[in-house]
mmCIF file of C-alpha atoms in Angstrom:
data_model
loop_
_atom_site.group_PDB
_atom_site.id
_atom_site.type_symbol
_atom_site.label_atom_id
_atom_site.label_comp_id
_atom_site.label_asym_id
_atom_site.label_seq_id
_atom_site.Cartn_x
_atom_site.Cartn_y
_atom_site.Cartn_z
ATOM 1 C CA UNK A 1352 5.985 -11.962 19.758
ATOM 2 C CA UNK A 1353 7.950 -9.308 17.913
ATOM 3 C CA UNK A 1354 8.703 -5.941 19.371
ATOM 4 C CA UNK A 1355 7.103 -3.050 17.475
ATOM 5 C CA UNK A 1356 8.955 -0.293 15.557
ATOM 6 C CA UNK A 1357 7.341 2.280 18.021
ATOM 7 C CA UNK A 1358 8.637 0.367 21.217
ATOM 8 C CA UNK A 1359 12.194 0.007 19.504
ATOM 9 C CA UNK A 1360 12.352 3.769 18.732
ATOM 10 C CA UNK A 1361 10.946 4.730 22.196
ATOM 11 C CA UNK A 1362 13.740 2.779 23.964
ATOM 12 C CA UNK A 1363 16.664 3.186 21.522
ATOM 13 C CA UNK A 1364 16.430 6.881 20.511
ATOM 14 C CA UNK A 1365 17.441 8.213 23.929
ATOM 15 C CA UNK A 1366 20.346 5.631 24.078
ATOM 16 C CA UNK A 1367 21.463 6.558 20.528
ATOM 17 C CA UNK A 1368 21.210 10.279 21.428
ATOM 18 C CA UNK A 1369 23.317 9.600 24.511
ATOM 19 C CA UNK A 1370 25.924 6.906 23.534
ATOM 20 C CA UNK A 1371 25.546 6.449 19.858
ATOM 21 C CA UNK A 1372 27.610 7.856 17.104
ATOM 22 C CA UNK A 1373 27.098 9.118 13.464
ATOM 23 C CA UNK A 1374 28.490 7.014 10.704
ATOM 24 C CA UNK A 1375 28.796 6.916 7.022
ATOM 25 C CA UNK A 1376 29.299 3.962 4.632
ATOM 26 C CA UNK A 1377 32.867 3.560 3.445
ATOM 27 C CA UNK A 1378 32.224 1.208 0.650
ATOM 28 C CA UNK A 1379 30.471 1.378 -2.727
ATOM 29 C CA UNK A 1380 27.241 -0.766 -3.307
ATOM 30 C CA UNK A 1381 25.951 -2.301 -6.434
ATOM 31 C CA UNK A 1382 22.223 -1.824 -7.187
ATOM 32 C CA UNK A 1383 19.585 -2.222 -9.864
ATOM 33 C CA UNK A 1384 15.842 -1.648 -10.204
ATOM 34 C CA UNK A 1385 14.017 -4.413 -8.488
ATOM 35 C CA UNK A 1386 11.116 -6.371 -10.022
ATOM 36 C CA UNK A 1387 7.855 -5.565 -8.289
ATOM 37 C CA UNK A 1388 6.728 -8.663 -6.342
ATOM 38 C CA UNK A 1389 10.326 -9.869 -6.021
ATOM 39 C CA UNK A 1390 11.037 -11.417 -2.766
ATOM 40 C CA UNK A 1391 14.387 -10.655 -1.204
ATOM 41 C CA UNK A 1392 15.645 -12.618 1.836
ATOM 42 C CA UNK A 1393 18.649 -10.771 3.392
ATOM 43 C CA UNK A 1394 21.263 -13.056 4.693
ATOM 44 C CA UNK A 1395 24.296 -11.845 6.774
ATOM 45 C CA UNK A 1396 27.382 -13.805 7.998
ATOM 46 C CA UNK A 1397 25.210 -15.091 10.865
ATOM 47 C CA UNK A 1398 22.136 -16.105 8.899
ATOM 48 C CA UNK A 1399 18.870 -14.770 7.807
ATOM 49 C CA UNK A 1400 18.125 -11.371 8.890
ATOM 50 C CA UNK A 1401 14.958 -10.373 7.258
ATOM 51 C CA UNK A 1402 12.757 -10.374 4.199
ATOM 52 C CA UNK A 1403 10.992 -7.879 1.952
ATOM 53 C CA UNK A 1404 8.909 -7.876 -1.175
ATOM 54 C CA UNK A 1405 9.772 -5.330 -3.932
ATOM 55 C CA UNK A 1406 7.426 -2.446 -4.663
ATOM 56 C CA UNK A 1407 7.308 -0.449 -8.088
ATOM 57 C CA UNK A 1408 10.362 1.793 -8.024
ATOM 58 C CA UNK A 1409 12.436 -0.062 -5.366
ATOM 59 C CA UNK A 1410 16.230 -0.833 -5.955
ATOM 60 C CA UNK A 1411 17.798 -4.167 -5.113
ATOM 61 C CA UNK A 1412 21.135 -3.304 -3.369
ATOM 62 C CA UNK A 1413 23.974 -5.645 -2.765
ATOM 63 C CA UNK A 1414 26.690 -4.580 -0.104
ATOM 64 C CA UNK A 1415 30.446 -5.244 -0.981
ATOM 65 C CA UNK A 1416 30.954 -7.439 2.169
ATOM 66 C CA UNK A 1417 32.172 -11.088 2.706
ATOM 67 C CA UNK A 1418 28.400 -12.125 2.929
ATOM 68 C CA UNK A 1419 27.225 -9.942 -0.120
ATOM 69 C CA UNK A 1420 23.971 -9.329 1.591
ATOM 70 C CA UNK A 1421 21.125 -7.914 -0.592
ATOM 71 C CA UNK A 1422 18.093 -5.870 0.436
ATOM 72 C CA UNK A 1423 15.563 -3.417 -0.882
ATOM 73 C CA UNK A 1424 15.580 0.127 -0.791
ATOM 74 C CA UNK A 1425 12.590 2.396 -1.709
ATOM 75 C CA UNK A 1426 13.307 4.885 -4.739
ATOM 76 C CA UNK A 1427 13.208 8.070 -2.815
ATOM 77 C CA UNK A 1428 15.458 6.898 0.060
ATOM 78 C CA UNK A 1429 17.733 5.233 -2.532
ATOM 79 C CA UNK A 1430 18.085 8.478 -4.455
ATOM 80 C CA UNK A 1431 18.766 10.504 -1.346
ATOM 81 C CA UNK A 1432 21.543 8.244 -0.187
ATOM 82 C CA UNK A 1433 23.326 7.071 -3.291
ATOM 83 C CA UNK A 1434 24.858 8.726 -6.399
ATOM 84 C CA UNK A 1435 25.751 6.574 -9.390
ATOM 85 C CA UNK A 1436 29.614 5.739 -9.613
ATOM 86 C CA UNK A 1437 29.657 3.400 -12.724
ATOM 87 C CA UNK A 1438 27.288 1.560 -14.837
ATOM 88 C CA UNK A 1439 27.904 -2.289 -14.999
ATOM 89 C CA UNK A 1440 26.043 -4.858 -16.902
ATOM 90 C CA UNK A 1441 22.493 -6.421 -16.917
ATOM 91 C CA UNK A 1442 21.064 -3.179 -15.264
ATOM 92 C CA UNK A 1443 23.567 -3.089 -12.325
ATOM 93 C CA UNK A 1444 25.502 -0.009 -11.428
ATOM 94 C CA UNK A 1445 27.988 0.750 -8.669
ATOM 95 C CA UNK A 1446 26.804 3.634 -6.349
ATOM 96 C CA UNK A 1447 28.728 5.940 -3.808
ATOM 97 C CA UNK A 1448 26.953 6.385 -0.625
ATOM 98 C CA UNK A 1449 26.280 9.846 0.499
ATOM 99 C CA UNK A 1450 24.002 9.508 3.475
ATOM 100 C CA UNK A 1451 24.715 9.339 7.105
ATOM 101 C CA UNK A 1452 23.115 7.441 9.907
ATOM 102 C CA UNK A 1453 23.065 7.377 13.741
ATOM 103 C CA UNK A 1454 23.635 3.880 15.239
ATOM 104 C CA UNK A 1455 24.621 2.113 18.494
ATOM 105 C CA UNK A 1456 25.963 -1.270 19.383
ATOM 106 C CA UNK A 1457 23.329 -3.583 21.010
ATOM 107 C CA UNK A 1458 24.442 -4.878 24.566
ATOM 108 C CA UNK A 1459 23.091 -7.539 26.869
ATOM 109 C CA UNK A 1460 21.138 -4.954 28.928
ATOM 110 C CA UNK A 1461 19.303 -3.787 25.914
ATOM 111 C CA UNK A 1462 18.197 -7.246 25.167
ATOM 112 C CA UNK A 1463 17.195 -7.788 28.950
ATOM 113 C CA UNK A 1464 15.075 -4.738 28.659
ATOM 114 C CA UNK A 1465 12.934 -6.511 26.173
ATOM 115 C CA UNK A 1466 13.115 -9.749 28.280
ATOM 116 C CA UNK A 1467 15.403 -11.509 25.632
ATOM 117 C CA UNK A 1468 18.674 -13.003 26.398
ATOM 118 C CA UNK A 1469 20.252 -14.083 23.045
ATOM 119 C CA UNK A 1470 18.299 -12.268 20.287
ATOM 120 C CA UNK A 1471 15.428 -9.928 19.789
ATOM 121 C CA UNK A 1472 12.850 -9.971 17.114
ATOM 122 C CA UNK A 1473 11.257 -6.769 16.056
ATOM 123 C CA UNK A 1474 9.254 -5.358 13.226
ATOM 124 C CA UNK A 1475 11.409 -3.601 10.627
ATOM 125 C CA UNK A 1476 10.337 -0.464 8.914
ATOM 126 C CA UNK A 1477 8.953 -2.508 5.928
ATOM 127 C CA UNK A 1478 6.718 -4.665 8.196
ATOM 128 C CA UNK A 1479 8.527 -7.806 8.318
ATOM 129 C CA UNK A 1480 10.395 -9.411 11.288
ATOM 130 C CA UNK A 1481 14.029 -8.566 11.721
ATOM 131 C CA UNK A 1482 16.393 -10.204 14.450
ATOM 132 C CA UNK A 1483 19.001 -8.209 16.481
ATOM 133 C CA UNK A 1484 21.808 -9.922 18.621
ATOM 134 C CA UNK A 1485 24.187 -8.627 21.068
ATOM 135 C CA UNK A 1486 26.917 -6.744 19.300
ATOM 136 C CA UNK A 1487 24.879 -5.891 16.297
ATOM 137 C CA UNK A 1488 24.008 -2.456 15.432
ATOM 138 C CA UNK A 1489 20.858 -0.582 15.551
ATOM 139 C CA UNK A 1490 20.645 2.213 12.928
ATOM 140 C CA UNK A 1491 18.378 5.190 12.433
ATOM 141 C CA UNK A 1492 18.433 7.848 9.941
ATOM 142 C CA UNK A 1493 19.397 11.362 11.083
ATOM 143 C CA UNK A 1494 15.728 12.243 11.591
ATOM 144 C CA UNK A 1495 15.147 9.006 13.730
ATOM 145 C CA UNK A 1496 12.106 8.064 11.802
ATOM 146 C CA UNK A 1497 12.764 4.293 11.577
ATOM 147 C CA UNK A 1498 15.096 1.837 13.137
ATOM 148 C CA UNK A 1499 16.763 -1.252 11.750
ATOM 149 C CA UNK A 1500 19.557 -3.728 12.272
ATOM 150 C CA UNK A 1501 22.942 -4.213 10.558
ATOM 151 C CA UNK A 1502 24.799 -7.282 11.800
ATOM 152 C CA UNK A 1503 28.063 -6.762 13.496
ATOM 153 C CA UNK A 1504 30.345 -8.152 10.859
ATOM 154 C CA UNK A 1505 28.787 -6.312 8.082
ATOM 155 C CA UNK A 1506 28.574 -3.160 10.034
ATOM 156 C CA UNK A 1507 32.338 -3.145 10.469
ATOM 157 C CA UNK A 1508 32.863 -3.907 6.790
ATOM 158 C CA UNK A 1509 30.672 -1.028 5.527
ATOM 159 C CA UNK A 1510 30.703 1.798 7.980
ATOM 160 C CA UNK A 1511 32.924 4.230 9.641
ATOM 161 C CA UNK A 1512 32.428 6.758 12.390
ATOM 162 C CA UNK A 1513 32.525 10.474 11.638
ATOM 163 C CA UNK A 1514 32.617 13.621 13.599
ATOM 164 C CA UNK A 1515 29.013 14.609 14.620
#
């Protein structure tokens, strides 16, 4: 059974506050308006991470990583985290990230807390299952309102620590 968002936040917020860091994206993303009802399966270098179904106003975002993972972001969140850099073709544009996140690398003790030894399945903010493994990063916006995973390789390719 998957761990809930609430359980993840209750355990990880104190850990992030104590040992986590603040990060910002160091790479541009490409994005376009998603088609409502479009199903997006997010794949990272280590396999399927999660899935989501587009709602009206959502953006389909593609990170500029070796795996080129795609994911959906709601309109309000997208507009608060990205500014247009350059228009591209077929509705796509490149965007400069402006948001910051709090994050912590997941260790074996974190997984053991949830009685898991290799990977943990939890409910992502959009209501679908998401997997997290040792070495991956768990990420929260600065207000700690939600928690989600970014795979270790992709996190290293897209984020840099900043001074708090």
